PDB file of C-alpha atoms in Angstrom:
ATOM      1  CA  MET A 172      92.884  13.253  83.742  1.00 71.00           C
ATOM      2  CA  ILE A 173      90.750  10.212  82.926  1.00 84.00           C
ATOM      3  CA  ALA A 174      88.636   9.901  86.089  1.00 89.00           C
ATOM      4  CA  SER A 175      86.734   6.778  85.060  1.00 92.00           C
ATOM      5  CA  VAL A 176      86.007   4.394  82.204  1.00 94.00           C
ATOM      6  CA  SER A 177      82.704   2.718  81.527  1.00 94.00           C
ATOM      7  CA  GLY A 178      81.851   0.139  78.903  1.00 95.00           C
ATOM      8  CA  VAL A 179      81.545  -3.513  77.989  1.00 95.00           C
ATOM      9  CA  VAL A 180      84.271  -5.741  79.426  1.00 95.00           C
ATOM     10  CA  ALA A 181      86.085  -7.195  76.427  1.00 96.00           C
ATOM     11  CA  ALA A 182      88.834  -9.129  78.217  1.00 95.00           C
ATOM     12  CA  VAL A 183      90.097  -9.920  81.702  1.00 94.00           C
ATOM     13  CA  ALA A 184      93.666 -11.020  82.434  1.00 92.00           C
ATOM     14  CA  PRO A 185      95.376 -11.769  85.784  1.00 88.00           C
ATOM     15  CA  ASP A 186      96.530  -8.156  86.188  1.00 92.00           C
ATOM     16  CA  SER A 187      94.468  -6.086  83.741  1.00 94.00           C
ATOM     17  CA  ALA A 188      91.210  -5.735  81.844  1.00 95.00           C
ATOM     18  CA  VAL A 189      90.082  -4.241  78.548  1.00 96.00           C
ATOM     19  CA  LEU A 190      86.891  -2.183  78.417  1.00 96.00           C
ATOM     20  CA  GLU A 191      85.301  -1.157  75.125  1.00 95.00           C
ATOM     21  CA  VAL A 192      84.723   2.590  75.385  1.00 92.00           C
ATOM     22  CA  GLY A 193      83.264   4.295  72.330  1.00 89.00           C
ATOM     23  CA  GLY A 194      84.646   1.630  70.026  1.00 90.00           C
ATOM     24  CA  VAL A 195      88.110   1.789  71.591  1.00 93.00           C
ATOM     25  CA  GLY A 196      89.554  -0.988  73.750  1.00 95.00           C
ATOM     26  CA  VAL A 197      91.009   0.634  76.871  1.00 95.00           C
ATOM     27  CA  LEU A 198      93.604  -1.389  78.808  1.00 96.00           C
ATOM     28  CA  VAL A 199      93.342  -0.845  82.564  1.00 96.00           C
ATOM     29  CA  HIS A 200      95.689  -2.320  85.186  1.00 96.00           C
ATOM     30  CA  CYS A 201      93.822  -3.502  88.284  1.00 95.00           C
ATOM     31  CA  THR A 202      94.135  -5.476  91.507  1.00 92.00           C
ATOM     32  CA  PRO A 203      92.829  -9.062  91.562  1.00 88.00           C
ATOM     33  CA  GLY A 204      89.985  -7.897  93.799  1.00 87.00           C
ATOM     34  CA  THR A 205      88.856  -5.326  91.251  1.00 91.00           C
ATOM     35  CA  LEU A 206      89.220  -7.757  88.356  1.00 92.00           C
ATOM     36  CA  ALA A 207      87.032 -10.210  90.243  1.00 87.00           C
ATOM     37  CA  THR A 208      84.123  -7.757  89.945  1.00 88.00           C
ATOM     38  CA  LEU A 209      84.281  -7.725  86.137  1.00 92.00           C
ATOM     39  CA  ARG A 210      82.596 -10.156  83.752  1.00 92.00           C
ATOM     40  CA  ILE A 211      83.445 -10.498  80.071  1.00 93.00           C
ATOM     41  CA  GLY A 212      80.557  -9.294  77.904  1.00 94.00           C
ATOM     42  CA  GLU A 213      78.932  -7.339  80.726  1.00 93.00           C
ATOM     43  CA  HIS A 214      79.034  -3.627  81.440  1.00 94.00           C
ATOM     44  CA  GLY A 215      81.709  -2.453  83.841  1.00 94.00           C
ATOM     45  CA  ARG A 216      82.789   0.837  85.383  1.00 94.00           C
ATOM     46  CA  LEU A 217      86.144   1.600  86.970  1.00 95.00           C
ATOM     47  CA  ALA A 218      87.409   4.688  88.729  1.00 95.00           C
ATOM     48  CA  THR A 219      90.764   5.376  87.097  1.00 95.00           C
ATOM     49  CA  CYS A 220      94.079   7.152  87.508  1.00 95.00           C
ATOM     50  CA  LEU A 221      96.275   7.939  84.503  1.00 94.00           C
ATOM     51  CA  VAL A 222     100.008   7.752  85.253  1.00 93.00           C
ATOM     52  CA  VAL A 223     102.065   9.701  82.733  1.00 91.00           C
ATOM     53  CA  ARG A 224     105.690   8.828  82.134  1.00 87.00           C
ATOM     54  CA  GLU A 225     108.048  10.055  79.414  1.00 83.00           C
ATOM     55  CA  GLU A 226     107.863   6.687  77.668  1.00 86.00           C
ATOM     56  CA  SER A 227     104.350   5.547  78.566  1.00 86.00           C
ATOM     57  CA  LEU A 228     100.770   6.326  79.548  1.00 91.00           C
ATOM     58  CA  THR A 229      99.392   3.756  81.983  1.00 94.00           C
ATOM     59  CA  LEU A 230      95.810   3.624  83.210  1.00 95.00           C
ATOM     60  CA  TYR A 231      95.051   2.050  86.601  1.00 96.00           C
ATOM     61  CA  GLY A 232      91.502   1.066  87.505  1.00 96.00           C
ATOM     62  CA  PHE A 233      89.655   0.604  90.796  1.00 95.00           C
ATOM     63  CA  ALA A 234      86.315  -0.733  91.919  1.00 92.00           C
ATOM     64  CA  THR A 235      85.676   2.354  94.087  1.00 92.00           C
ATOM     65  CA  ASP A 236      86.643   6.016  94.183  1.00 92.00           C
ATOM     66  CA  ASP A 237      88.116   5.441  97.649  1.00 91.00           C
ATOM     67  CA  GLU A 238      90.576   2.890  96.276  1.00 92.00           C
ATOM     68  CA  ARG A 239      91.698   5.400  93.653  1.00 94.00           C
ATOM     69  CA  THR A 240      92.117   8.083  96.315  1.00 93.00           C
ATOM     70  CA  VAL A 241      94.282   5.824  98.465  1.00 94.00           C
ATOM     71  CA  PHE A 242      96.256   4.731  95.390  1.00 95.00           C
ATOM     72  CA  GLU A 243      97.122   8.374  94.718  1.00 95.00           C
ATOM     73  CA  LEU A 244      97.853   9.253  98.351  1.00 94.00           C
ATOM     74  CA  VAL A 245     100.238   6.384  99.081  1.00 95.00           C
ATOM     75  CA  GLN A 246     102.400   7.493  96.164  1.00 95.00           C
ATOM     76  CA  THR A 247     103.247  10.661  98.096  1.00 94.00           C
ATOM     77  CA  ALA A 248     105.424   8.461 100.334  1.00 93.00           C
ATOM     78  CA  SER A 249     109.086   8.159  99.364  1.00 92.00           C
ATOM     79  CA  GLY A 250     109.824   5.130  97.212  1.00 92.00           C
ATOM     80  CA  VAL A 251     106.179   4.313  96.451  1.00 95.00           C
ATOM     81  CA  GLY A 252     105.366   4.264  92.740  1.00 95.00           C
ATOM     82  CA  PRO A 253     102.182   3.151  90.980  1.00 95.00           C
ATOM     83  CA  LYS A 254     103.126  -0.542  90.858  1.00 94.00           C
ATOM     84  CA  LEU A 255     103.839  -0.690  94.592  1.00 95.00           C
ATOM     85  CA  ALA A 256     100.726   1.371  95.315  1.00 96.00           C
ATOM     86  CA  LEU A 257      98.659  -1.161  93.361  1.00 95.00           C
ATOM     87  CA  ALA A 258     100.332  -4.019  95.264  1.00 93.00           C
ATOM     88  CA  MET A 259      99.341  -2.331  98.529  1.00 94.00           C
ATOM     89  CA  LEU A 260      95.701  -2.336  97.466  1.00 93.00           C
ATOM     90  CA  ALA A 261      95.985  -5.932  96.243  1.00 90.00           C
ATOM     91  CA  VAL A 262      96.861  -6.973  99.801  1.00 89.00           C
ATOM     92  CA  HIS A 263      94.816  -4.498 101.836  1.00 88.00           C
ATOM     93  CA  THR A 264      91.497  -2.741 101.444  1.00 87.00           C
ATOM     94  CA  PRO A 265      91.646   1.052 101.833  1.00 89.00           C
ATOM     95  CA  ASN A 266      90.340   0.778 105.385  1.00 86.00           C
ATOM     96  CA  SER A 267      92.718  -1.971 106.448  1.00 86.00           C
ATOM     97  CA  LEU A 268      95.585   0.042 104.973  1.00 90.00           C
ATOM     98  CA  ARG A 269      94.471   3.068 106.985  1.00 89.00           C
ATOM     99  CA  VAL A 270      94.357   0.887 110.078  1.00 85.00           C
ATOM    100  CA  ALA A 271      97.857  -0.472 109.445  1.00 87.00           C
ATOM    101  CA  VAL A 272      99.288   3.017 109.014  1.00 89.00           C
ATOM    102  CA  ALA A 273      97.351   4.590 111.884  1.00 85.00           C
ATOM    103  CA  SER A 274      98.296   1.822 114.324  1.00 84.00           C
ATOM    104  CA  ALA A 275     101.880   1.488 112.977  1.00 87.00           C
ATOM    105  CA  ASP A 276     101.255  -2.173 112.181  1.00 88.00           C
ATOM    106  CA  LEU A 277     104.571  -2.846 110.444  1.00 91.00           C
ATOM    107  CA  LYS A 278     103.820  -6.556 110.183  1.00 90.00           C
ATOM    108  CA  ALA A 279     100.731  -5.848 108.087  1.00 89.00           C
ATOM    109  CA  LEU A 280     102.672  -3.494 105.838  1.00 93.00           C
ATOM    110  CA  THR A 281     105.594  -5.863 105.289  1.00 93.00           C
ATOM    111  CA  ARG A 282     103.150  -8.455 103.969  1.00 90.00           C
ATOM    112  CA  ILE A 283     103.041  -6.326 100.838  1.00 92.00           C
ATOM    113  CA  PRO A 284     105.586  -7.556  98.254  1.00 91.00           C
ATOM    114  CA  GLY A 285     108.308  -4.937  97.888  1.00 92.00           C
ATOM    115  CA  ILE A 286     107.958  -3.399 101.351  1.00 93.00           C
ATOM    116  CA  GLY A 287     110.522  -4.250 104.012  1.00 93.00           C
ATOM    117  CA  GLN A 288     110.817  -3.141 107.621  1.00 93.00           C
ATOM    118  CA  LYS A 289     112.432   0.224 106.845  1.00 93.00           C
ATOM    119  CA  GLY A 290     110.009   0.881 104.027  1.00 94.00           C
ATOM    120  CA  ALA A 291     107.066   0.142 106.327  1.00 93.00           C
ATOM    121  CA  GLN A 292     108.428   2.527 108.954  1.00 94.00           C
ATOM    122  CA  ARG A 293     108.836   5.251 106.340  1.00 94.00           C
ATOM    123  CA  ILE A 294     105.289   4.716 105.056  1.00 94.00           C
ATOM    124  CA  VAL A 295     103.855   5.024 108.561  1.00 92.00           C
ATOM    125  CA  LEU A 296     105.832   8.201 109.192  1.00 92.00           C
ATOM    126  CA  GLU A 297     104.945   9.864 105.906  1.00 93.00           C
ATOM    127  CA  LEU A 298     101.312   8.742 105.513  1.00 92.00           C
ATOM    128  CA  LYS A 299      99.919   8.737 109.038  1.00 84.00           C
ATOM    129  CA  ASP A 300      98.458  12.235 108.630  1.00 83.00           C
ATOM    130  CA  LYS A 301      97.328  11.752 105.024  1.00 87.00           C
ATOM    131  CA  LEU A 302      95.293   8.549 104.814  1.00 84.00           C
ATOM    132  CA  GLY A 303      93.002   9.309 107.732  1.00 73.00           C
ATOM    133  CA  THR A 304      92.224   7.183 110.780  1.00 62.00           C
ATOM    134  CA  PRO A 305      88.815   5.436 110.685  1.00 59.00           C
ATOM    135  CA  GLU A 306      88.073   5.187 114.403  1.00 51.00           C
ATOM    136  CA  GLU A 307      86.034   1.978 114.336  1.00 47.00           C
ATOM    137  CA  ALA A 308      88.608   0.170 112.207  1.00 48.00           C
ATOM    138  CA  VAL A 309      91.499   1.371 114.373  1.00 47.00           C
ATOM    139  CA  ASN A 310      89.752   0.252 117.551  1.00 53.00           C
ATOM    140  CA  ALA A 311      89.102  -3.159 116.006  1.00 50.00           C
ATOM    141  CA  ALA A 312      92.737  -3.503 115.021  1.00 51.00           C
ATOM    142  CA  LEU A 313      94.018  -2.445 118.446  1.00 52.00           C
ATOM    143  CA  ASN A 314      91.666  -4.948 120.051  1.00 53.00           C
ATOM    144  CA  GLY A 315      93.179  -7.709 117.926  1.00 48.00           C
ATOM    145  CA  ALA A 316      90.305  -8.081 115.484  1.00 44.00           C
ATOM    146  CA  ALA A 317      92.205  -8.462 112.225  1.00 46.00           C
ATOM    147  CA  ALA A 318      90.233  -8.416 109.020  1.00 46.00           C
ATOM    148  CA  ILE A 319      90.373 -11.727 107.182  1.00 41.00           C
ATOM    149  CA  PRO A 320      90.789 -11.278 103.417  1.00 44.00           C
ATOM    150  CA  LEU A 321      88.292 -13.147 101.292  1.00 58.00           C
ATOM    151  CA  TRP A 322      91.000 -14.682  99.103  1.00 78.00           C
ATOM    152  CA  ARG A 323      88.932 -17.721  98.252  1.00 82.00           C
ATOM    153  CA  GLU A 324      85.991 -15.679  96.947  1.00 81.00           C
ATOM    154  CA  GLN A 325      88.287 -13.292  95.093  1.00 83.00           C
ATOM    155  CA  VAL A 326      90.245 -16.072  93.389  1.00 86.00           C
ATOM    156  CA  HIS A 327      87.016 -17.893  92.535  1.00 83.00           C
ATOM    157  CA  SER A 328      85.465 -14.744  91.056  1.00 82.00           C
ATOM    158  CA  GLY A 329      88.661 -14.027  89.145  1.00 85.00           C
ATOM    159  CA  LEU A 330      88.700 -17.485  87.570  1.00 86.00           C
ATOM    160  CA  VAL A 331      85.030 -17.340  86.632  1.00 84.00           C
ATOM    161  CA  GLY A 332      85.613 -13.870  85.182  1.00 82.00           C
ATOM    162  CA  LEU A 333      88.352 -15.360  83.008  1.00 85.00           C
ATOM    163  CA  GLY A 334      85.857 -17.836  81.589  1.00 84.00           C
ATOM    164  CA  TYR A 335      86.396 -20.944  83.731  1.00 86.00           C
ATOM    165  CA  SER A 336      83.427 -22.888  85.030  1.00 86.00           C
ATOM    166  CA  THR A 337      82.446 -22.843  88.689  1.00 84.00           C
ATOM    167  CA  LYS A 338      83.491 -26.481  88.967  1.00 86.00           C
ATOM    168  CA  ASP A 339      86.944 -25.828  87.507  1.00 88.00           C
ATOM    169  CA  ALA A 340      87.388 -22.824  89.782  1.00 87.00           C
ATOM    170  CA  ASP A 341      86.424 -24.862  92.856  1.00 86.00           C
ATOM    171  CA  GLU A 342      88.837 -27.647  91.940  1.00 87.00           C
ATOM    172  CA  ALA A 343      91.722 -25.230  91.291  1.00 89.00           C
ATOM    173  CA  ILE A 344      91.119 -23.446  94.593  1.00 88.00           C
ATOM    174  CA  ALA A 345      91.157 -26.750  96.442  1.00 86.00           C
ATOM    175  CA  LEU A 346      94.600 -27.468  94.981  1.00 88.00           C
ATOM    176  CA  VAL A 347      96.093 -24.082  95.893  1.00 88.00           C
ATOM    177  CA  GLU A 348      94.482 -23.902  99.337  1.00 87.00           C
ATOM    178  CA  PRO A 349      97.489 -25.572 101.046  1.00 84.00           C
ATOM    179  CA  GLN A 350      99.604 -22.722  99.705  1.00 85.00           C
ATOM    180  CA  ALA A 351      97.281 -20.226 101.383  1.00 83.00           C
ATOM    181  CA  ASP A 352      97.281 -22.251 104.597  1.00 80.00           C
ATOM    182  CA  THR A 353     101.082 -22.145 104.617  1.00 79.00           C
ATOM    183  CA  GLU A 354     100.998 -18.357 104.393  1.00 75.00           C
ATOM    184  CA  VAL A 355      98.516 -18.132 107.271  1.00 72.00           C
ATOM    185  CA  ALA A 356     100.555 -20.523 109.409  1.00 71.00           C
ATOM    186  CA  ALA A 357     103.610 -18.329 108.839  1.00 72.00           C
ATOM    187  CA  GLY A 358     101.669 -15.285 109.999  1.00 70.00           C
ATOM    188  CA  ARG A 359     101.308 -13.825 106.531  1.00 72.00           C
ATOM    189  CA  GLN A 360      98.201 -12.795 104.644  1.00 72.00           C
ATOM    190  CA  PRO A 361      97.523 -14.955 101.569  1.00 77.00           C
ATOM    191  CA  GLN A 362      98.294 -13.016  98.393  1.00 81.00           C
ATOM    192  CA  VAL A 363      95.307 -13.070  96.041  1.00 84.00           C
ATOM    193  CA  ALA A 364      97.435 -12.345  92.977  1.00 85.00           C
ATOM    194  CA  MET A 365      99.847 -15.166  93.811  1.00 84.00           C
ATOM    195  CA  LEU A 366      97.046 -17.656  94.463  1.00 89.00           C
ATOM    196  CA  LEU A 367      95.207 -16.651  91.289  1.00 89.00           C
ATOM    197  CA  LYS A 368      98.351 -17.243  89.224  1.00 88.00           C
ATOM    198  CA  ALA A 369      98.865 -20.610  90.936  1.00 88.00           C
ATOM    199  CA  ALA A 370      95.263 -21.585  90.182  1.00 89.00           C
ATOM    200  CA  LEU A 371      95.722 -20.602  86.538  1.00 90.00           C
ATOM    201  CA  ARG A 372      98.848 -22.783  86.339  1.00 87.00           C
ATOM    202  CA  VAL A 373      96.878 -25.700  87.749  1.00 84.00           C
ATOM    203  CA  LEU A 374      94.141 -25.239  85.173  1.00 87.00           C
ATOM    204  CA  SER A 375      96.595 -24.867  82.298  1.00 83.00           C
ATOM    205  CA  ILE A 376      98.136 -28.308  82.874  1.00 72.00           C
ATOM    206  CA  ARG A 377      94.905 -30.207  83.305  1.00 62.00           C
TER     207      ARG A 377
END
């Protein structure tokens, strides 16, 4: 198993990055939050999980070991593969995901693309004794203190990491902010990946 990769960041795309490791460019699939921590030309380190299929070898990368652990654990639930597991971590941090499962917050789980009501119920049932229950986070959730995702900072960091200037990133975020506000008004958590793609579309037509 490839537990981690470390090297110079050669490229960053909306859903992956390439790290130069020993003269080899290693493609790693990541969440927008993880990609936002990488800078082209700078050294980067990612905890990784290699998913082996008959027709492919796919490497997934994470900013922390805890994210990798949760990525592996959620795949023990029925119907959860690596792509859905990565989507779960794109929407929720490991702790907020633990909170959602421990408190049976189906609404939080159905915010994840690809998870419906029945899927959320199954995830709670199958993962409640596996992910752990961080007491402070659970108490906060039960008291109504929902964690607010830092979508703006993550999208901004992602755009800068892709080579855009701070000014361009700020202007693009201002244009996609109504889209995020619509999600919040509808009771949904803004999707960083969706907003990053929207910002990139805005910048591509300027």
